[in-house]
Short mmCIF file of C-alpha atoms in Angstrom, two decimals:
data_model
loop_
_atom_site.label_atom_id
_atom_site.label_comp_id
_atom_site.label_asym_id
_atom_site.label_seq_id
_atom_site.Cartn_x
_atom_site.Cartn_y
_atom_site.Cartn_z
CA UNK A 577 310.90 -8.13 176.92
CA UNK A 578 310.76 -10.52 179.90
CA UNK A 579 310.20 -13.94 178.40
CA UNK A 580 309.83 -17.30 180.07
CA UNK A 581 310.51 -20.63 178.39
CA UNK A 582 308.98 -23.71 179.96
CA UNK A 583 310.86 -26.90 179.18
CA UNK A 584 314.58 -27.62 179.14
CA UNK A 585 314.71 -29.94 176.13
CA UNK A 586 316.17 -29.09 172.75
CA UNK A 587 313.20 -26.91 171.77
CA UNK A 588 313.18 -24.90 175.00
CA UNK A 589 316.94 -24.37 175.08
CA UNK A 590 317.07 -23.44 171.39
CA UNK A 591 314.31 -20.83 171.73
CA UNK A 592 315.68 -19.52 175.02
CA UNK A 593 319.15 -19.07 173.53
CA UNK A 594 317.74 -17.23 170.52
CA UNK A 595 315.73 -14.93 172.78
CA UNK A 596 318.83 -14.11 174.84
CA UNK A 597 320.78 -13.35 171.65
CA UNK A 598 317.99 -10.94 170.70
CA UNK A 599 318.45 -9.09 173.99
CA UNK A 600 315.46 -10.32 175.98
CA UNK A 601 315.55 -11.21 179.67
CA UNK A 602 314.91 -14.92 179.59
CA UNK A 603 314.13 -17.46 182.32
CA UNK A 604 314.30 -21.13 181.42
CA UNK A 605 311.78 -22.92 183.58
CA UNK A 606 311.70 -26.50 184.80
CA UNK A 607 309.89 -28.64 187.32
CA UNK A 608 312.46 -28.29 190.09
CA UNK A 609 314.79 -25.55 191.23
CA UNK A 610 317.71 -27.98 190.97
CA UNK A 611 317.24 -28.95 187.30
CA UNK A 612 320.75 -29.49 185.92
CA UNK A 613 319.87 -28.84 182.29
CA UNK A 614 318.37 -25.46 183.16
CA UNK A 615 321.33 -24.57 185.37
CA UNK A 616 323.75 -25.65 182.67
CA UNK A 617 321.96 -23.53 180.10
CA UNK A 618 321.95 -20.50 182.41
CA UNK A 619 325.72 -20.76 182.88
CA UNK A 620 326.31 -20.41 179.16
CA UNK A 621 323.53 -17.95 178.45
CA UNK A 622 325.21 -14.84 179.90
CA UNK A 623 323.65 -12.16 182.05
CA UNK A 624 320.32 -12.18 180.23
CA UNK A 625 319.58 -15.83 180.90
CA UNK A 626 318.44 -17.37 184.16
CA UNK A 627 317.01 -20.69 185.33
CA UNK A 628 313.96 -21.03 187.54
CA UNK A 629 311.05 -23.24 188.46
CA UNK A 630 307.95 -23.24 186.31
CA UNK A 631 306.30 -21.03 188.96
CA UNK A 632 309.18 -18.54 189.07
CA UNK A 633 309.23 -18.45 185.29
CA UNK A 634 305.52 -17.73 185.07
CA UNK A 635 305.81 -14.95 187.62
CA UNK A 636 308.87 -13.31 186.06
CA UNK A 637 307.70 -13.21 182.44
CA UNK A 638 305.44 -11.09 180.21
CA UNK A 639 305.34 -13.76 177.50
CA UNK A 640 305.68 -17.50 178.15
CA UNK A 641 306.76 -20.14 175.58
CA UNK A 642 305.48 -23.61 176.32
CA UNK A 643 308.19 -25.93 175.05
CA UNK A 644 307.45 -28.87 177.29
CA UNK A 645 306.63 -32.36 176.06
CA UNK A 646 302.96 -32.39 175.07
CA UNK A 647 302.09 -35.10 177.58
CA UNK A 648 303.24 -32.86 180.44
CA UNK A 649 302.27 -29.47 179.07
CA UNK A 650 299.09 -28.85 181.04
CA UNK A 651 300.73 -29.93 184.29
CA UNK A 652 303.74 -27.70 183.64
CA UNK A 653 301.48 -24.72 182.93
CA UNK A 654 299.49 -25.39 186.10
CA UNK A 655 302.80 -25.42 188.01
CA UNK A 656 303.54 -22.01 186.44
CA UNK A 657 300.23 -20.95 188.09
CA UNK A 658 297.13 -19.72 186.39
CA UNK A 659 297.35 -16.35 188.21
CA UNK A 660 300.90 -15.83 186.91
CA UNK A 661 299.81 -16.49 183.35
CA UNK A 662 296.57 -14.47 183.45
CA UNK A 663 296.44 -11.77 180.80
CA UNK A 664 299.72 -12.97 179.27
CA UNK A 665 300.61 -14.40 175.90
CA UNK A 666 301.30 -18.15 176.07
CA UNK A 667 303.09 -19.32 172.95
CA UNK A 668 302.37 -23.00 172.59
CA UNK A 669 305.11 -24.83 170.69
CA UNK A 670 304.36 -28.28 172.07
CA UNK A 671 303.01 -31.39 170.32
CA UNK A 672 300.86 -34.01 171.99
CA UNK A 673 303.03 -36.92 170.89
CA UNK A 674 302.53 -40.35 172.39
CA UNK A 675 305.57 -42.58 171.90
CA UNK A 676 304.35 -45.22 174.34
CA UNK A 677 302.77 -47.35 171.61
CA UNK A 678 305.81 -47.56 169.35
CA UNK A 679 307.19 -45.54 166.48
CA UNK A 680 306.19 -43.31 164.85
CA UNK A 681 304.37 -41.67 167.74
CA UNK A 682 300.61 -41.15 167.64
CA UNK A 683 298.80 -38.13 169.07
CA UNK A 684 297.32 -37.90 172.58
CA UNK A 685 294.61 -35.57 171.29
CA UNK A 686 293.58 -34.93 167.69
CA UNK A 687 290.85 -34.53 165.11
CA UNK A 688 288.10 -32.92 167.21
CA UNK A 689 290.34 -31.24 169.76
CA UNK A 690 293.94 -30.23 170.22
CA UNK A 691 296.50 -29.52 172.90
CA UNK A 692 296.40 -25.83 171.97
CA UNK A 693 292.68 -25.76 172.65
CA UNK A 694 293.07 -27.73 175.88
CA UNK A 695 295.57 -25.19 177.12
CA UNK A 696 293.33 -22.24 176.14
CA UNK A 697 290.37 -23.85 177.94
CA UNK A 698 292.44 -24.59 181.04
CA UNK A 699 293.82 -21.04 181.13
CA UNK A 700 290.97 -18.89 179.86
CA UNK A 701 292.58 -15.65 181.04
CA UNK A 702 295.71 -16.30 179.04
CA UNK A 703 296.11 -15.59 175.34
CA UNK A 704 297.29 -18.83 173.75
CA UNK A 705 299.03 -18.64 170.37
CA UNK A 706 300.02 -21.87 168.65
CA UNK A 707 303.03 -21.60 166.38
CA UNK A 708 306.39 -23.17 165.46
CA UNK A 709 305.32 -26.71 166.43
CA UNK A 710 305.38 -27.89 162.80
CA UNK A 711 309.16 -28.09 162.37
CA UNK A 712 312.51 -29.01 163.92
CA UNK A 713 313.71 -26.45 166.48
CA UNK A 714 316.81 -25.47 164.50
CA UNK A 715 314.56 -24.08 161.79
CA UNK A 716 312.22 -22.36 164.27
CA UNK A 717 314.88 -19.84 165.28
CA UNK A 718 316.85 -19.79 162.03
CA UNK A 719 314.35 -19.99 159.20
CA UNK A 720 316.86 -18.63 156.72
CA UNK A 721 318.92 -21.80 157.06
CA UNK A 722 316.68 -23.22 154.34
CA UNK A 723 317.39 -22.02 150.81
CA UNK A 724 313.80 -21.30 149.85
CA UNK A 725 310.84 -19.63 151.49
CA UNK A 726 308.66 -21.80 153.72
CA UNK A 727 305.83 -21.31 156.16
CA UNK A 728 305.12 -21.08 159.85
CA UNK A 729 301.52 -21.24 160.98
CA UNK A 730 299.98 -19.06 163.70
CA UNK A 731 296.64 -19.54 165.41
CA UNK A 732 294.95 -18.07 168.44
CA UNK A 733 291.83 -16.26 169.62
CA UNK A 734 293.44 -12.93 170.45
CA UNK A 735 294.51 -10.73 167.55
CA UNK A 736 296.82 -8.59 169.70
CA UNK A 737 298.58 -11.67 171.06
CA UNK A 738 299.12 -12.95 167.55
CA UNK A 739 300.62 -9.59 166.56
CA UNK A 740 303.01 -9.79 169.52
CA UNK A 741 304.04 -13.32 168.55
CA UNK A 742 304.45 -12.43 164.88
CA UNK A 743 306.78 -9.57 165.85
CA UNK A 744 308.88 -12.00 167.87
CA UNK A 745 308.88 -14.49 165.00
CA UNK A 746 310.03 -11.83 162.55
CA UNK A 747 312.91 -11.08 164.92
CA UNK A 748 313.83 -14.78 164.56
CA UNK A 749 314.13 -14.24 160.80
CA UNK A 750 310.67 -15.15 159.61
CA UNK A 751 309.36 -13.04 156.77
CA UNK A 752 305.94 -11.49 157.08
CA UNK A 753 304.57 -13.50 154.12
CA UNK A 754 305.84 -16.73 155.63
CA UNK A 755 303.61 -16.36 158.71
CA UNK A 756 300.28 -17.93 157.83
CA UNK A 757 297.49 -16.92 160.23
CA UNK A 758 295.07 -19.87 160.32
CA UNK A 759 292.51 -18.14 162.55
CA UNK A 760 291.38 -19.08 166.04
CA UNK A 761 292.95 -21.69 168.31
CA UNK A 762 290.84 -24.52 166.85
CA UNK A 763 293.29 -24.41 163.93
CA UNK A 764 295.78 -26.03 166.34
CA UNK A 765 294.07 -29.28 165.32
CA UNK A 766 295.56 -28.81 161.86
CA UNK A 767 298.94 -27.66 163.12
CA UNK A 768 299.27 -30.64 165.46
CA UNK A 769 297.83 -33.22 163.05
CA UNK A 770 300.53 -32.21 160.58
CA UNK A 771 302.96 -34.04 162.85
CA UNK A 772 301.49 -37.30 161.58
CA UNK A 773 302.68 -36.45 158.08
CA UNK A 774 305.87 -34.79 159.31
CA UNK A 775 306.87 -37.99 161.09
CA UNK A 776 306.30 -40.06 157.92
CA UNK A 777 308.30 -37.67 155.75
CA UNK A 778 311.09 -37.75 158.34
CA UNK A 779 310.93 -41.54 158.35
CA UNK A 780 311.22 -41.65 154.56
CA UNK A 781 313.92 -39.00 154.12
CA UNK A 782 315.86 -39.47 157.41
CA UNK A 783 316.21 -35.69 157.52
CA UNK A 784 314.34 -33.61 160.07
CA UNK A 785 315.80 -30.37 158.76
CA UNK A 786 312.90 -29.59 156.45
CA UNK A 787 309.81 -27.50 156.30
CA UNK A 788 307.05 -26.88 153.76
CA UNK A 789 306.39 -24.14 151.25
CA UNK A 790 302.88 -23.53 150.03
CA UNK A 791 302.90 -23.48 146.22
CA UNK A 792 299.68 -21.84 145.05
CA UNK A 793 298.13 -21.48 141.64
CA UNK A 794 295.21 -19.38 140.50
CA UNK A 795 292.15 -19.93 142.75
CA UNK A 796 290.01 -22.71 141.29
CA UNK B 480 295.52 -50.17 130.35
CA UNK B 481 291.99 -50.97 131.51
CA UNK B 482 291.31 -48.62 134.41
CA UNK B 483 288.25 -48.26 136.57
CA UNK B 484 287.37 -45.11 138.48
CA UNK B 485 284.91 -45.49 141.34
CA UNK B 486 283.02 -42.29 142.13
CA UNK B 487 281.41 -39.74 139.83
CA UNK B 488 282.25 -36.57 141.76
CA UNK B 489 284.79 -33.98 140.72
CA UNK B 490 287.77 -36.16 141.69
CA UNK B 491 286.52 -39.25 139.82
CA UNK B 492 285.54 -37.39 136.67
CA UNK B 493 288.80 -35.40 136.63
CA UNK B 494 290.94 -38.52 136.94
CA UNK B 495 288.81 -40.49 134.49
CA UNK B 496 289.03 -37.74 131.88
CA UNK B 497 292.80 -37.56 132.26
CA UNK B 498 293.12 -41.34 131.87
CA UNK B 499 291.05 -41.24 128.69
CA UNK B 500 293.22 -38.45 127.32
CA UNK B 501 296.23 -40.65 128.00
CA UNK B 502 294.69 -43.43 125.88
CA UNK B 503 293.48 -45.82 128.57
CA UNK B 504 290.19 -47.71 128.43
CA UNK B 505 288.29 -46.16 131.34
CA UNK B 506 285.08 -47.12 133.07
CA UNK B 507 283.57 -44.59 135.47
CA UNK B 508 281.73 -46.55 138.12
CA UNK B 509 278.76 -45.59 140.27
CA UNK B 510 276.25 -47.18 142.60
CA UNK B 511 273.52 -47.66 139.96
CA UNK B 512 273.48 -48.39 136.25
CA UNK B 513 271.31 -45.33 135.72
CA UNK B 514 273.65 -42.74 137.30
CA UNK B 515 273.22 -39.56 135.28
CA UNK B 516 276.61 -38.07 136.15
CA UNK B 517 278.38 -41.18 134.91
CA UNK B 518 276.29 -41.33 131.75
CA UNK B 519 276.90 -37.63 131.11
CA UNK B 520 280.61 -38.08 131.52
CA UNK B 521 280.66 -41.10 129.20
CA UNK B 522 278.91 -39.07 126.49
CA UNK B 523 281.70 -36.49 126.46
CA UNK B 524 284.58 -38.91 127.05
CA UNK B 525 284.76 -40.39 123.57
CA UNK B 526 285.17 -44.01 122.61
CA UNK B 527 287.60 -44.83 125.41
CA UNK B 528 285.26 -43.81 128.21
CA UNK B 529 282.32 -45.82 129.48
CA UNK B 530 279.99 -45.75 132.48
CA UNK B 531 279.14 -48.77 134.61
CA UNK B 532 278.17 -49.97 138.03
CA UNK B 533 280.78 -50.40 140.71
CA UNK B 534 280.63 -54.14 140.07
CA UNK B 535 281.02 -53.79 136.30
CA UNK B 536 283.88 -51.39 136.85
CA UNK B 537 285.67 -53.75 139.20
CA UNK B 538 285.29 -56.62 136.74
CA UNK B 539 286.39 -54.62 133.68
CA UNK B 540 289.56 -53.05 135.10
CA UNK B 541 293.14 -53.97 135.80
CA UNK B 542 293.67 -50.96 138.04
CA UNK B 543 290.93 -49.32 140.11
CA UNK B 544 290.96 -45.76 141.44
CA UNK B 545 288.83 -45.22 144.52
CA UNK B 546 287.53 -41.67 144.20
CA UNK B 547 284.39 -42.07 146.28
CA UNK B 548 283.58 -40.03 149.34
CA UNK B 549 285.51 -41.50 152.24
CA UNK B 550 282.36 -42.26 154.22
CA UNK B 551 281.15 -44.56 151.45
CA UNK B 552 284.46 -45.92 150.21
CA UNK B 553 284.36 -49.35 151.83
CA UNK B 554 280.78 -49.94 150.75
CA UNK B 555 281.57 -48.89 147.17
CA UNK B 556 284.55 -51.25 147.06
CA UNK B 557 282.46 -54.08 148.44
CA UNK B 558 279.93 -53.39 145.68
CA UNK B 559 282.82 -53.65 143.21
CA UNK B 560 283.31 -57.14 144.70
CA UNK B 561 286.33 -58.51 146.48
CA UNK B 562 286.83 -61.18 143.83
CA UNK B 563 286.94 -58.56 141.09
CA UNK B 564 289.56 -56.58 142.95
CA UNK B 565 291.73 -59.52 144.02
CA UNK B 566 295.30 -59.24 142.81
CA UNK B 567 294.68 -55.78 141.40
CA UNK B 568 296.06 -52.37 142.28
CA UNK B 569 293.54 -50.22 144.13
CA UNK B 570 294.60 -46.60 144.08
CA UNK B 571 292.97 -44.94 147.09
CA UNK B 572 292.45 -41.22 146.54
CA UNK B 573 289.64 -40.81 149.09
CA UNK B 574 289.61 -38.92 152.37
CA UNK B 575 287.57 -39.94 155.42
CA UNK B 576 285.98 -36.52 155.84
CA UNK B 577 283.01 -36.06 158.15
CA UNK B 578 281.11 -32.88 157.41
CA UNK B 579 278.14 -33.83 159.59
CA UNK B 580 279.44 -31.92 162.61
CA UNK B 581 280.03 -28.59 160.87
CA UNK B 582 282.90 -26.96 159.04
CA UNK B 583 285.72 -27.59 158.63
CA UNK B 584 285.15 -31.35 158.42
CA UNK B 585 286.74 -33.71 160.92
CA UNK B 586 288.03 -37.21 160.10
CA UNK B 587 286.01 -40.43 160.45
CA UNK B 588 289.22 -42.33 161.20
CA UNK B 589 292.62 -40.90 162.16
CA UNK B 590 295.67 -41.05 164.38
CA UNK B 591 295.96 -44.82 165.05
CA UNK B 592 294.28 -45.99 161.85
CA UNK B 593 293.33 -44.67 158.41
CA UNK B 594 290.91 -45.30 155.62
CA UNK B 595 293.75 -46.59 153.45
CA UNK B 596 294.53 -49.23 156.06
CA UNK B 597 290.84 -50.09 156.49
CA UNK B 598 290.57 -50.71 152.78
CA UNK B 599 293.74 -52.83 152.72
CA UNK B 600 292.45 -54.92 155.65
CA UNK B 601 289.01 -55.35 154.05
CA UNK B 602 290.57 -56.37 150.71
CA UNK B 603 293.69 -58.28 151.66
CA UNK B 604 294.16 -59.72 148.17
CA UNK B 605 294.24 -56.28 146.60
CA UNK B 606 297.27 -54.03 146.48
CA UNK B 607 296.18 -50.70 147.97
CA UNK B 608 298.26 -47.62 147.13
CA UNK B 609 297.36 -44.33 148.79
CA UNK B 610 298.18 -41.24 146.75
CA UNK B 611 296.86 -37.92 145.39
CA UNK B 612 294.48 -37.40 148.32
CA UNK B 613 296.44 -34.46 149.65
CA UNK B 614 295.43 -31.90 147.05
CA UNK B 615 292.63 -30.47 144.87
CA UNK B 616 291.82 -32.71 141.89
CA UNK B 617 292.84 -30.10 139.31
CA UNK B 618 296.40 -30.39 140.55
CA UNK B 619 296.30 -34.18 140.73
CA UNK B 620 296.14 -34.54 136.96
CA UNK B 621 297.95 -31.34 136.02
CA UNK B 622 300.77 -30.84 138.50
CA UNK B 623 302.60 -28.48 136.17
CA UNK B 624 299.81 -25.92 136.63
CA UNK B 625 301.76 -24.78 139.67
CA UNK B 626 304.83 -22.68 138.97
CA UNK B 627 307.15 -24.52 141.38
CA UNK B 628 307.86 -28.12 142.22
CA UNK B 629 305.67 -29.73 144.85
CA UNK B 630 305.08 -33.20 146.22
CA UNK B 631 302.70 -36.11 145.98
CA UNK B 632 302.92 -38.85 148.58
CA UNK B 633 302.67 -42.56 147.86
CA UNK B 634 302.24 -45.38 150.36
CA UNK B 635 301.38 -49.06 150.14
CA UNK B 636 302.56 -52.48 151.10
CA UNK B 637 303.36 -53.78 147.60
CA UNK B 638 306.43 -52.40 145.88
CA UNK B 639 305.30 -53.48 142.42
CA UNK B 640 301.93 -51.81 142.85
CA UNK B 641 303.65 -48.58 143.89
CA UNK B 642 305.81 -48.74 140.78
CA UNK B 643 302.71 -49.18 138.60
CA UNK B 644 301.07 -46.21 140.26
CA UNK B 645 304.17 -44.04 140.02
CA UNK B 646 304.34 -44.73 136.30
CA UNK B 647 300.74 -43.60 135.92
CA UNK B 648 301.44 -40.51 138.05
CA UNK B 649 304.42 -39.59 135.88
CA UNK B 650 302.14 -39.82 132.85
CA UNK B 651 299.96 -37.22 134.62
CA UNK B 652 302.98 -34.88 134.68
CA UNK B 653 304.47 -35.69 138.05
CA UNK B 654 308.25 -35.66 138.18
CA UNK B 655 310.03 -38.63 139.68
CA UNK B 656 311.55 -36.50 142.48
CA UNK B 657 308.12 -35.13 143.37
CA UNK B 658 306.78 -38.58 144.24
CA UNK B 659 307.61 -39.19 147.91
CA UNK B 660 307.32 -42.84 148.92
CA UNK B 661 306.33 -42.87 152.60
CA UNK B 662 306.53 -46.60 153.01
CA UNK B 663 303.76 -49.04 153.84
CA UNK B 664 300.04 -48.31 153.98
CA UNK B 665 300.16 -47.17 157.62
CA UNK B 666 301.59 -43.92 156.24
CA UNK B 667 298.06 -43.22 155.00
CA UNK B 668 297.50 -41.92 158.55
CA UNK B 669 299.85 -39.08 157.75
CA UNK B 670 298.47 -38.50 154.25
CA UNK B 671 294.89 -38.32 155.53
CA UNK B 672 295.66 -36.34 158.68
CA UNK B 673 297.21 -33.69 156.45
CA UNK B 674 293.64 -32.84 155.42
CA UNK B 675 293.18 -31.22 158.83
CA UNK B 676 295.91 -28.70 158.01
CA UNK B 677 294.90 -28.47 154.33
CA UNK B 678 291.39 -27.43 155.35
CA UNK B 679 292.73 -24.71 157.65
CA UNK B 680 295.08 -23.33 154.98
CA UNK B 681 292.18 -23.35 152.51
CA UNK B 682 290.04 -21.55 155.06
CA UNK B 683 292.68 -18.91 155.60
CA UNK B 684 293.64 -18.37 151.95
CA UNK B 685 290.31 -19.13 150.23
CA UNK B 686 292.30 -20.87 147.50
CA UNK B 687 292.24 -24.63 147.15
CA UNK B 688 294.61 -24.57 144.19
CA UNK B 689 297.72 -25.14 146.26
CA UNK B 690 300.07 -27.89 147.21
CA UNK B 691 303.22 -28.18 149.30
CA UNK B 692 306.88 -28.30 148.45
CA UNK B 693 309.32 -29.86 150.90
CA UNK B 694 312.18 -27.44 151.53
CA UNK B 695 315.05 -29.34 153.05
CA UNK B 696 318.32 -28.23 154.59
CA UNK B 697 321.33 -30.24 155.60
CA UNK B 698 320.38 -33.14 157.87
CA UNK B 699 320.55 -32.09 161.51
#
């Protein structure tokens, strides 16, 4: 599959590397053609990995992962061009974190809206699927690094797009029963608000290499 | 211990009943002296359980559980009287849910503030501890009903108050390692924001009898 990854930070590089390992043709996209992090990644990624601008990445890809910082996500996607993304699956991994007011970060959008919804509204012809944003990137692509089962949430308005994304996630090592479909893209409010608790747990435990398991009893 | 429980809904009655079973002197508080739910509970609770107004409950108790609806929590605590609550531990179990705009509920306060913090600011002489609000009340008082370990978060500014609350929680069946201390009361933002994801998981699974386990790997 031709897959684009927008964002050259730890999340973008980690996902791009995993996708190359799985045999996909991957372009790591950034704001400028001369981005050194993207070029550095492409050098080590082998023949399946290339670097490009956001626009080149949007044009070259059938599925696009948004791994940019939340504050810049909409701008990055606009640079990838709406026409390039039309009809395509956009996997939104970003979080609308605002670190400008001190630590831990707050959210730029929350409660009655979410970044996932903002992206879907801004790109109505794309099929936005929110997933993977609830954990550290090392776990995203290597879920079996944890010694117990745990969950990854999926939301989006298009059932077919969610099926495509779940298939990719299973190729990362996620088990079918670990993928919890929360419904339409408004569930991104829940997925993103989780960061508020994630950040507090991280602050208390000093270990970001964790995720959550849902422990259920008999329905009440 | 003399313990007051503010709020006669499912959460308040469940916690009050558990506290009576554990041998505490419990008053279930409500807005009016003639509240039928409180009187009905007191009839079944035995000699250790009584009903009273919010004010009587505040006066009679050494520790007060706030189990009111979040929208009315501050008013209920003011009716319990600041002087009655001064120097005491106030265990805040409430969630600032707003169901007036449709389902699932949104939050009345979130992101940069929380109900737990609002209560602490309004009652600066009380020692507010936020806990138990992240799960269905059946699990709060019977954590061993789930077949795996899972977590209950605790936050508050006063270390001694948190120790008092943790001791009570352990008497409910919580294991020491399941009580995750998130730090000061600002962590209530995380505990309350979790409801946004809780509600989506509940919507997807149709089962509220669940909680979360933290599955941790080696620190990254």
